[in-house]
mmCIF file of C-alpha atoms in Angstrom:
data_model
loop_
_atom_site.group_PDB
_atom_site.id
_atom_site.type_symbol
_atom_site.label_atom_id
_atom_site.label_comp_id
_atom_site.label_asym_id
_atom_site.label_seq_id
_atom_site.Cartn_x
_atom_site.Cartn_y
_atom_site.Cartn_z
ATOM 1 C CA MET A 1 9.798 40.303 -23.863
ATOM 2 C CA SER A 2 6.815 38.293 -24.586
ATOM 3 C CA ALA A 3 6.964 34.576 -23.316
ATOM 4 C CA LYS A 4 5.393 31.969 -25.168
ATOM 5 C CA THR A 5 3.489 29.022 -23.244
ATOM 6 C CA ARG A 6 3.501 25.562 -24.657
ATOM 7 C CA MET A 7 2.699 22.116 -23.514
ATOM 8 C CA ILE A 8 5.212 19.428 -23.002
ATOM 9 C CA GLU A 9 3.908 15.969 -22.683
ATOM 10 C CA VAL A 10 5.442 13.777 -20.091
ATOM 11 C CA ARG A 11 4.289 10.418 -18.596
ATOM 12 C CA GLU A 12 5.945 9.929 -15.225
ATOM 13 C CA ASN A 13 4.743 7.948 -12.220
ATOM 14 C CA VAL A 14 4.949 10.172 -8.989
ATOM 15 C CA LEU A 15 5.860 7.242 -6.827
ATOM 16 C CA LYS A 16 8.331 5.860 -9.542
ATOM 17 C CA GLN A 17 11.239 6.045 -6.906
ATOM 18 C CA ASN A 18 9.399 4.056 -4.432
ATOM 19 C CA ASP A 19 8.075 1.495 -6.989
ATOM 20 C CA ILE A 20 11.745 1.043 -8.370
ATOM 21 C CA VAL A 21 13.091 0.354 -4.893
ATOM 22 C CA ALA A 22 9.881 -2.013 -4.058
ATOM 23 C CA ARG A 23 10.435 -3.925 -7.462
ATOM 24 C CA GLU A 24 14.115 -4.380 -6.420
ATOM 25 C CA LEU A 25 13.213 -5.488 -2.981
ATOM 26 C CA ARG A 26 10.817 -8.148 -4.379
ATOM 27 C CA ARG A 27 13.491 -9.501 -6.648
ATOM 28 C CA LYS A 28 15.843 -9.805 -3.770
ATOM 29 C CA PHE A 29 13.197 -11.457 -1.472
ATOM 30 C CA HIS A 30 12.337 -13.947 -4.189
ATOM 31 C CA ASP A 31 15.989 -14.589 -4.850
ATOM 32 C CA ALA A 32 16.578 -15.307 -1.256
ATOM 33 C CA GLY A 33 13.362 -17.509 -0.880
ATOM 34 C CA VAL A 34 11.835 -15.444 1.792
ATOM 35 C CA PHE A 35 8.128 -14.902 1.802
ATOM 36 C CA VAL A 36 7.245 -11.381 2.825
ATOM 37 C CA VAL A 37 3.925 -10.485 4.565
ATOM 38 C CA SER A 38 2.858 -6.989 5.397
ATOM 39 C CA MET A 39 0.253 -5.884 7.750
ATOM 40 C CA VAL A 40 -1.645 -2.631 7.543
ATOM 41 C CA SER A 41 -4.529 -1.369 9.837
ATOM 42 C CA SER A 42 -5.772 1.497 11.978
ATOM 43 C CA PRO A 43 -3.809 2.113 15.377
ATOM 44 C CA GLY A 44 -5.006 -0.446 17.892
ATOM 45 C CA ALA A 45 -6.474 -3.284 15.507
ATOM 46 C CA GLY A 46 -4.184 -5.745 16.915
ATOM 47 C CA LYS A 47 -1.239 -5.921 14.393
ATOM 48 C CA THR A 48 1.469 -6.148 16.993
ATOM 49 C CA ALA A 49 -0.470 -8.773 19.263
ATOM 50 C CA LEU A 50 -1.037 -10.917 16.274
ATOM 51 C CA LEU A 51 2.571 -10.691 15.040
ATOM 52 C CA GLU A 52 3.936 -11.587 18.466
ATOM 53 C CA ASN A 53 1.791 -14.518 18.506
ATOM 54 C CA THR A 54 2.647 -15.500 14.918
ATOM 55 C CA LEU A 55 6.332 -14.987 15.275
ATOM 56 C CA THR A 56 6.427 -17.193 18.498
ATOM 57 C CA ARG A 57 4.460 -20.149 16.772
ATOM 58 C CA LEU A 58 6.119 -19.896 13.475
ATOM 59 C CA ARG A 59 9.665 -19.907 15.119
ATOM 60 C CA GLN A 60 8.947 -23.323 16.207
ATOM 61 C CA GLU A 61 9.199 -24.614 12.646
ATOM 62 C CA CYS A 62 10.973 -22.083 10.389
ATOM 63 C CA ARG A 63 12.965 -19.045 10.393
ATOM 64 C CA VAL A 64 11.014 -15.697 10.910
ATOM 65 C CA ALA A 65 11.869 -11.919 11.480
ATOM 66 C CA ALA A 66 10.023 -8.701 11.487
ATOM 67 C CA LEU A 67 10.302 -5.029 10.816
ATOM 68 C CA VAL A 68 7.902 -2.689 12.582
ATOM 69 C CA GLY A 69 7.256 0.780 11.750
ATOM 70 C CA ASP A 70 6.053 3.526 14.273
ATOM 71 C CA LEU A 71 6.386 7.362 14.367
ATOM 72 C CA ALA A 72 8.069 7.036 17.605
ATOM 73 C CA THR A 73 9.249 4.702 20.326
ATOM 74 C CA GLU A 74 10.804 1.115 20.178
ATOM 75 C CA ASN A 75 7.898 -0.428 22.270
ATOM 76 C CA ASP A 76 6.761 -2.527 19.437
ATOM 77 C CA ALA A 77 9.986 -3.958 18.644
ATOM 78 C CA ALA A 78 10.666 -4.602 22.415
ATOM 79 C CA ARG A 79 7.218 -6.310 22.572
ATOM 80 C CA LEU A 80 7.980 -8.485 19.455
ATOM 81 C CA ALA A 81 11.369 -9.434 20.777
ATOM 82 C CA ARG A 82 9.642 -11.528 23.335
ATOM 83 C CA SER A 83 9.120 -13.996 20.495
ATOM 84 C CA GLN A 84 12.883 -14.546 20.324
ATOM 85 C CA ALA A 85 12.697 -13.731 16.458
ATOM 86 C CA PRO A 86 14.933 -11.107 15.038
ATOM 87 C CA VAL A 87 13.016 -7.763 15.009
ATOM 88 C CA LYS A 88 13.897 -4.285 14.024
ATOM 89 C CA GLN A 89 12.091 -1.154 14.528
ATOM 90 C CA ILE A 90 11.668 1.488 11.957
ATOM 91 C CA ILE A 91 11.096 5.100 13.386
ATOM 92 C CA THR A 92 9.623 6.957 10.806
ATOM 93 C CA GLY A 93 9.442 10.343 12.658
ATOM 94 C CA THR A 94 6.854 12.446 10.970
ATOM 95 C CA VAL A 95 6.056 9.992 8.159
ATOM 96 C CA CYS A 96 2.806 8.165 8.398
ATOM 97 C CA HIS A 97 3.534 5.099 6.504
ATOM 98 C CA LEU A 98 6.350 2.903 5.602
ATOM 99 C CA GLU A 99 8.203 3.225 2.195
ATOM 100 C CA ALA A 100 10.227 0.859 0.221
ATOM 101 C CA ALA A 101 13.472 2.703 0.932
ATOM 102 C CA MET A 102 12.963 2.564 4.606
ATOM 103 C CA ILE A 103 12.536 -1.541 4.425
ATOM 104 C CA ASP A 104 15.605 -1.448 2.103
ATOM 105 C CA ARG A 105 17.756 0.578 4.705
ATOM 106 C CA ALA A 106 16.450 -1.450 7.599
ATOM 107 C CA LEU A 107 17.453 -4.800 5.954
ATOM 108 C CA GLU A 108 21.077 -3.639 5.524
ATOM 109 C CA GLY A 109 23.298 -6.389 6.784
ATOM 110 C CA TRP A 110 20.532 -8.885 7.180
ATOM 111 C CA LYS A 111 21.079 -12.349 5.469
ATOM 112 C CA LEU A 112 17.571 -12.688 3.795
ATOM 113 C CA ASP A 113 18.531 -16.280 2.650
ATOM 114 C CA GLU A 114 18.538 -17.201 6.100
ATOM 115 C CA LEU A 115 14.862 -16.513 6.476
ATOM 116 C CA ASP A 116 11.574 -18.213 5.514
ATOM 117 C CA PHE A 117 9.121 -15.446 6.466
ATOM 118 C CA LEU A 118 9.553 -11.796 6.952
ATOM 119 C CA PHE A 119 6.795 -9.734 8.469
ATOM 120 C CA LEU A 120 6.423 -5.801 7.819
ATOM 121 C CA GLU A 121 4.128 -4.150 10.393
ATOM 122 C CA ASN A 122 3.224 -0.869 8.896
ATOM 123 C CA VAL A 123 2.394 2.364 10.832
ATOM 124 C CA GLY A 124 -1.168 2.184 12.154
ATOM 125 C CA ASN A 125 -2.824 4.224 9.365
ATOM 126 C CA MET A 126 -5.746 3.132 6.944
ATOM 127 C CA VAL A 127 -4.928 5.844 4.510
ATOM 128 C CA CYS A 128 -1.297 6.591 3.365
ATOM 129 C CA PRO A 129 0.083 2.944 3.487
ATOM 130 C CA SER A 130 -2.147 2.152 0.573
ATOM 131 C CA SER A 131 -0.066 4.313 -1.937
ATOM 132 C CA TYR A 132 3.319 2.391 -1.171
ATOM 133 C CA ASP A 133 4.378 -0.734 -2.378
ATOM 134 C CA LEU A 134 6.916 -2.511 -0.220
ATOM 135 C CA GLY A 135 7.875 -5.477 -2.190
ATOM 136 C CA GLU A 136 5.750 -7.702 0.063
ATOM 137 C CA ASP A 137 4.228 -10.883 -1.580
ATOM 138 C CA LEU A 138 1.074 -10.623 0.649
ATOM 139 C CA ARG A 139 -0.451 -7.714 2.107
ATOM 140 C CA LEU A 140 -2.910 -8.380 5.239
ATOM 141 C CA VAL A 141 -5.383 -5.510 6.157
ATOM 142 C CA LEU A 142 -6.801 -5.911 9.797
ATOM 143 C CA MET A 143 -9.954 -4.630 11.197
ATOM 144 C CA SER A 144 -10.994 -5.454 14.857
ATOM 145 C CA VAL A 145 -14.710 -5.943 15.675
ATOM 146 C CA THR A 146 -14.567 -2.928 17.818
ATOM 147 C CA GLU A 147 -14.034 -0.575 14.936
ATOM 148 C CA GLY A 148 -17.487 -1.085 13.170
ATOM 149 C CA GLU A 149 -18.609 -2.944 10.153
ATOM 150 C CA ASP A 150 -18.422 -0.233 7.945
ATOM 151 C CA LYS A 151 -14.625 0.411 7.995
ATOM 152 C CA PRO A 152 -14.197 -1.021 4.262
ATOM 153 C CA LEU A 153 -16.713 1.220 3.026
ATOM 154 C CA LYS A 154 -14.966 4.195 4.739
ATOM 155 C CA TYR A 155 -11.324 3.095 3.588
ATOM 156 C CA PRO A 156 -11.904 1.185 0.206
ATOM 157 C CA THR A 157 -8.523 2.058 -1.154
ATOM 158 C CA ILE A 158 -6.574 0.309 1.686
ATOM 159 C CA PHE A 159 -8.927 -2.762 1.434
ATOM 160 C CA ASN A 160 -8.201 -2.775 -2.354
ATOM 161 C CA SER A 161 -4.523 -2.658 -2.054
ATOM 162 C CA ALA A 162 -4.541 -5.750 0.385
ATOM 163 C CA ASP A 163 -4.708 -9.335 -0.515
ATOM 164 C CA VAL A 164 -6.487 -10.861 2.676
ATOM 165 C CA ALA A 165 -8.886 -9.148 5.539
ATOM 166 C CA LEU A 166 -8.198 -10.095 9.091
ATOM 167 C CA ILE A 167 -11.211 -9.652 11.405
ATOM 168 C CA THR A 168 -9.361 -9.281 14.704
ATOM 169 C CA LYS A 169 -10.504 -9.586 18.369
ATOM 170 C CA ILE A 170 -13.266 -11.874 17.441
ATOM 171 C CA ASP A 171 -13.676 -13.105 20.988
ATOM 172 C CA LEU A 172 -15.319 -9.432 21.562
ATOM 173 C CA ALA A 173 -17.827 -9.839 18.712
ATOM 174 C CA THR A 174 -20.847 -10.555 20.879
ATOM 175 C CA ALA A 175 -19.815 -7.960 23.698
ATOM 176 C CA VAL A 176 -19.768 -5.203 20.929
ATOM 177 C CA GLU A 177 -22.766 -6.644 19.013
ATOM 178 C CA PHE A 178 -20.477 -7.099 15.742
ATOM 179 C CA ASP A 179 -22.396 -7.911 12.656
ATOM 180 C CA ALA A 180 -20.184 -10.343 10.924
ATOM 181 C CA THR A 181 -22.616 -10.629 8.027
ATOM 182 C CA ALA A 182 -22.571 -6.868 7.314
ATOM 183 C CA ALA A 183 -18.727 -6.725 7.796
ATOM 184 C CA ASN A 184 -18.238 -9.531 5.178
ATOM 185 C CA ARG A 185 -20.542 -8.017 2.778
ATOM 186 C CA ASN A 186 -18.829 -4.686 3.123
ATOM 187 C CA ILE A 187 -15.490 -6.364 2.705
ATOM 188 C CA GLN A 188 -16.759 -8.061 -0.519
ATOM 189 C CA ALA A 189 -18.232 -4.958 -1.827
ATOM 190 C CA VAL A 190 -15.095 -2.918 -1.973
ATOM 191 C CA ARG A 191 -12.739 -6.017 -2.690
ATOM 192 C CA PRO A 192 -14.862 -8.774 -4.374
ATOM 193 C CA GLY A 193 -13.300 -12.350 -3.653
ATOM 194 C CA MET A 194 -11.143 -11.037 -0.875
ATOM 195 C CA ALA A 195 -10.241 -13.940 1.608
ATOM 196 C CA ILE A 196 -11.352 -13.228 5.068
ATOM 197 C CA LEU A 197 -10.101 -14.767 8.326
ATOM 198 C CA ASP A 198 -11.333 -14.445 11.702
ATOM 199 C CA VAL A 199 -8.818 -14.472 14.742
ATOM 200 C CA SER A 200 -8.445 -13.622 18.431
ATOM 201 C CA VAL A 201 -5.023 -13.691 19.980
ATOM 202 C CA LYS A 202 -6.763 -13.568 23.333
ATOM 203 C CA SER A 203 -8.936 -16.518 22.780
ATOM 204 C CA GLY A 204 -6.595 -18.351 20.068
ATOM 205 C CA ALA A 205 -9.650 -18.619 17.733
ATOM 206 C CA GLY A 206 -8.713 -18.640 14.048
ATOM 207 C CA LEU A 207 -4.844 -18.762 14.877
ATOM 208 C CA ASP A 208 -4.026 -22.118 13.534
ATOM 209 C CA GLU A 209 -6.172 -21.488 10.470
ATOM 210 C CA PHE A 210 -4.260 -18.165 9.886
ATOM 211 C CA LEU A 211 -0.952 -20.143 10.135
ATOM 212 C CA ASP A 212 -2.041 -22.596 7.816
ATOM 213 C CA PHE A 213 -2.976 -19.910 5.409
ATOM 214 C CA LEU A 214 0.520 -18.218 5.430
ATOM 215 C CA ARG A 215 2.195 -21.797 4.878
ATOM 216 C CA ALA A 216 -0.117 -22.266 2.012
ATOM 217 C CA ARG A 217 0.496 -19.045 0.470
ATOM 218 C CA ARG A 218 4.283 -19.488 0.888
ATOM 219 C CA ALA A 219 4.109 -22.850 -0.759
ATOM 220 C CA ASP A 220 2.133 -21.545 -3.557
ATOM 221 C CA ALA A 221 4.641 -18.639 -4.002
ATOM 222 C CA GLN A 222 7.635 -21.078 -4.127
ATOM 223 C CA THR A 223 5.905 -23.234 -6.735
ATOM 224 C CA VAL A 224 5.377 -20.458 -8.872
ATOM 225 C CA LEU A 225 8.866 -19.075 -8.511
ATOM 226 C CA GLY A 226 10.187 -22.739 -8.920
ATOM 227 C CA ALA A 227 8.303 -23.071 -12.260
ATOM 228 C CA ARG A 228 9.557 -19.855 -13.320
ATOM 229 C CA ALA A 229 13.185 -20.649 -12.719
ATOM 230 C CA ALA A 230 12.772 -23.920 -14.503
ATOM 231 C CA THR A 231 11.613 -22.219 -17.696
ATOM 232 C CA MET B 1 -1.392 12.858 5.404
ATOM 233 C CA HIS B 2 1.095 11.770 2.961
ATOM 234 C CA GLU B 3 0.082 14.477 0.265
ATOM 235 C CA LEU B 4 2.939 16.700 1.067
ATOM 236 C CA SER B 5 5.528 14.103 0.160
ATOM 237 C CA ILE B 6 3.673 13.355 -2.872
ATOM 238 C CA ALA B 7 3.420 17.198 -3.684
ATOM 239 C CA MET B 8 7.337 17.411 -3.158
ATOM 240 C CA SER B 9 7.885 14.374 -5.428
ATOM 241 C CA ILE B 10 5.701 15.982 -8.149
ATOM 242 C CA VAL B 11 7.781 19.317 -7.984
ATOM 243 C CA GLU B 12 10.840 17.536 -8.095
ATOM 244 C CA LEU B 13 9.951 15.279 -11.020
ATOM 245 C CA ALA B 14 8.565 18.226 -12.909
ATOM 246 C CA GLN B 15 11.770 20.352 -12.230
ATOM 247 C CA GLU B 16 13.938 17.431 -13.286
ATOM 248 C CA GLU B 17 11.833 17.152 -16.654
ATOM 249 C CA ALA B 18 12.288 20.913 -17.165
ATOM 250 C CA ASP B 19 16.021 20.808 -16.411
ATOM 251 C CA ARG B 20 16.502 18.071 -19.055
ATOM 252 C CA ARG B 21 14.779 20.399 -21.720
ATOM 253 C CA GLY B 22 16.931 23.586 -21.046
ATOM 254 C CA ASP B 23 16.012 27.070 -20.210
ATOM 255 C CA ILE B 24 12.208 26.597 -19.406
ATOM 256 C CA ARG B 25 9.908 27.920 -16.677
ATOM 257 C CA ILE B 26 6.995 25.491 -15.630
ATOM 258 C CA LYS B 27 3.808 27.448 -15.430
ATOM 259 C CA ALA B 28 1.645 24.294 -14.559
ATOM 260 C CA VAL B 29 1.754 20.642 -13.936
ATOM 261 C CA HIS B 30 -0.939 18.355 -15.256
ATOM 262 C CA LEU B 31 -1.571 15.298 -13.216
ATOM 263 C CA ARG B 32 -3.707 12.131 -13.571
ATOM 264 C CA LEU B 33 -5.164 11.236 -10.295
ATOM 265 C CA GLY B 34 -6.835 7.814 -9.905
ATOM 266 C CA ALA B 35 -9.801 7.356 -7.479
ATOM 267 C CA LEU B 36 -7.744 4.444 -5.896
ATOM 268 C CA SER B 37 -4.447 6.330 -5.698
ATOM 269 C CA GLY B 38 -4.852 6.835 -1.969
ATOM 270 C CA VAL B 39 -4.170 10.656 -2.493
ATOM 271 C CA VAL B 40 -6.766 13.293 -1.361
ATOM 272 C CA LYS B 41 -7.059 15.936 -3.920
ATOM 273 C CA ASP B 42 -7.749 19.017 -1.820
ATOM 274 C CA ALA B 43 -4.868 17.959 0.425
ATOM 275 C CA LEU B 44 -2.731 17.729 -2.509
ATOM 276 C CA PHE B 45 -3.570 21.315 -3.784
ATOM 277 C CA SER B 46 -2.630 22.953 -0.562
ATOM 278 C CA SER B 47 0.544 20.633 -0.224
ATOM 279 C CA TYR B 48 1.346 21.535 -3.831
ATOM 280 C CA ALA B 49 1.618 25.277 -2.781
ATOM 281 C CA MET B 50 3.843 24.520 0.053
ATOM 282 C CA ALA B 51 5.987 22.081 -1.887
ATOM 283 C CA CYS B 52 6.593 24.947 -4.550
ATOM 284 C CA ASP B 53 7.813 27.515 -2.133
ATOM 285 C CA ASP B 54 11.421 28.544 -2.716
ATOM 286 C CA THR B 55 11.785 26.436 -5.805
ATOM 287 C CA PRO B 56 11.620 27.322 -9.475
ATOM 288 C CA LEU B 57 8.080 26.249 -9.535
ATOM 289 C CA GLU B 58 6.888 28.859 -7.143
ATOM 290 C CA GLY B 59 3.667 30.293 -8.194
ATOM 291 C CA SER B 60 2.865 27.472 -10.577
ATOM 292 C CA ARG B 61 -0.533 25.650 -10.890
ATOM 293 C CA LEU B 62 -1.420 21.911 -10.370
ATOM 294 C CA VAL B 63 -3.985 20.852 -12.851
ATOM 295 C CA VAL B 64 -5.534 17.591 -11.873
ATOM 296 C CA GLU B 65 -7.536 15.314 -14.027
ATOM 297 C CA ASP B 66 -9.639 12.891 -11.964
ATOM 298 C CA VAL B 67 -9.289 9.281 -13.177
ATOM 299 C CA PRO B 68 -12.394 7.118 -12.353
ATOM 300 C CA VAL B 69 -12.080 3.259 -11.728
ATOM 301 C CA ILE B 70 -12.461 1.094 -14.730
ATOM 302 C CA ILE B 71 -12.958 -2.623 -14.134
ATOM 303 C CA PHE B 72 -12.809 -5.619 -16.487
ATOM 304 C CA CYS B 73 -16.178 -7.280 -16.304
ATOM 305 C CA LYS B 74 -16.378 -11.018 -17.385
ATOM 306 C CA GLN B 75 -20.010 -10.915 -17.724
ATOM 307 C CA CYS B 76 -20.101 -7.921 -20.240
ATOM 308 C CA ASP B 77 -16.614 -9.141 -21.594
ATOM 309 C CA GLY B 78 -15.294 -5.709 -21.616
ATOM 310 C CA GLN B 79 -14.010 -2.644 -19.569
ATOM 311 C CA ARG B 80 -16.797 -0.902 -17.521
ATOM 312 C CA PRO B 81 -17.109 1.770 -14.927
ATOM 313 C CA VAL B 82 -17.565 0.391 -11.458
ATOM 314 C CA HIS B 83 -20.809 1.441 -9.351
ATOM 315 C CA SER B 84 -18.571 3.115 -6.877
ATOM 316 C CA THR B 85 -15.393 2.527 -4.973
ATOM 317 C CA GLN B 86 -17.731 1.345 -2.165
ATOM 318 C CA MET B 87 -19.434 -1.151 -4.496
ATOM 319 C CA PHE B 88 -17.074 -2.916 -6.683
ATOM 320 C CA CYS B 89 -19.352 -4.199 -9.347
ATOM 321 C CA CYS B 90 -19.982 -3.478 -13.113
ATOM 322 C CA ALA B 91 -22.055 -0.093 -13.354
ATOM 323 C CA ASP B 92 -23.830 -1.841 -16.301
ATOM 324 C CA CYS B 93 -24.832 -5.429 -15.313
ATOM 325 C CA GLY B 94 -23.760 -5.466 -11.501
ATOM 326 C CA THR B 95 -21.501 -8.436 -11.715
ATOM 327 C CA PRO B 96 -18.893 -7.952 -8.712
ATOM 328 C CA THR B 97 -15.302 -7.853 -9.966
ATOM 329 C CA GLY B 98 -11.969 -6.974 -8.378
ATOM 330 C CA GLU B 99 -10.079 -6.919 -11.777
ATOM 331 C CA ILE B 100 -9.119 -3.267 -11.934
ATOM 332 C CA VAL B 101 -7.965 -1.896 -15.211
ATOM 333 C CA GLN B 102 -7.598 1.906 -14.271
ATOM 334 C CA GLY B 103 -7.959 4.070 -10.989
ATOM 335 C CA LYS B 104 -4.619 3.616 -9.283
ATOM 336 C CA GLU B 105 -2.812 6.438 -11.414
ATOM 337 C CA LEU B 106 -0.723 9.032 -9.906
ATOM 338 C CA LEU B 107 0.933 10.462 -12.957
ATOM 339 C CA VAL B 108 2.460 13.642 -14.143
ATOM 340 C CA VAL B 109 1.309 13.772 -17.833
ATOM 341 C CA GLY B 110 2.094 17.298 -18.976
ATOM 342 C CA LEU B 111 3.940 20.501 -18.061
ATOM 343 C CA GLU B 112 2.871 24.057 -19.214
ATOM 344 C CA VAL B 113 6.076 25.806 -19.870
ATOM 345 C CA GLU B 114 7.293 29.224 -20.731
ATOM 346 C CA GLU B 115 10.451 29.736 -22.713
#
């Protein structure tokens, strides 16, 4: 029997399933009026420290919550719970990133309209999270001064998938001879126009500016959604 | 290393497509892979073979077409390649731009099938 080979044309996004769930999440978040901020970085860049501080401070003025992803342990959720904000750990097992469906499952039973901000802390990984939309409004990429100024050049895709870059542990900049000019230049090279904020949870440097930035971005998003609803 | 889960999605997606079209056997899957897709081609090839094991796609090939990054350059008023993914500026005039037109693709675009 002779088999005939032919070509079938298709056009299917491999991440279709994730993108569908992410789109649905984004709609839910917008309907509920919650502003969703995700955080990506390498392990140890300071996502949890910054998040704990942010939750503690924002909680004084509005309703905040967080989901935190890790391959194993509930350590980060326990740490973040000290902020008194609702926090849930997502244990990904062998999966090296968060996916939209994991967020969707973790939020089951949550009343999103009772929140102003929801934070999503991704698994520490500079590669895989870049491919997955989580339905967030704003994605922060963190790099600490101890990691080297060329991090953006080594991981351009993750910087490109993010909206804002945070340079963390800025209190250590002098000790590790961090070249801020080179770091900024490298971030701008891979993502021209990207907003950059310097922060240190330890010294408190840049934290007020960071919160102002989040409040402003949330206000902007609400204005856009309000205008869209009015038309 | 998320290439294995990506490869499994490719296999699943291709098989669904084939099932819809009746009794056909997939010989190869053609994929468009953007330079900013976040997927490493070599890792994807080895993961693909693994993902095909014990499925109707066992023994099939993965054919990857690399998709370069294209940006919109305001200075040139047109679509241009970037200098590199480490240097997001117009390859022609050097103007920095983040307006990406192409390069994030992770698309199954064709199936070579046998009937």
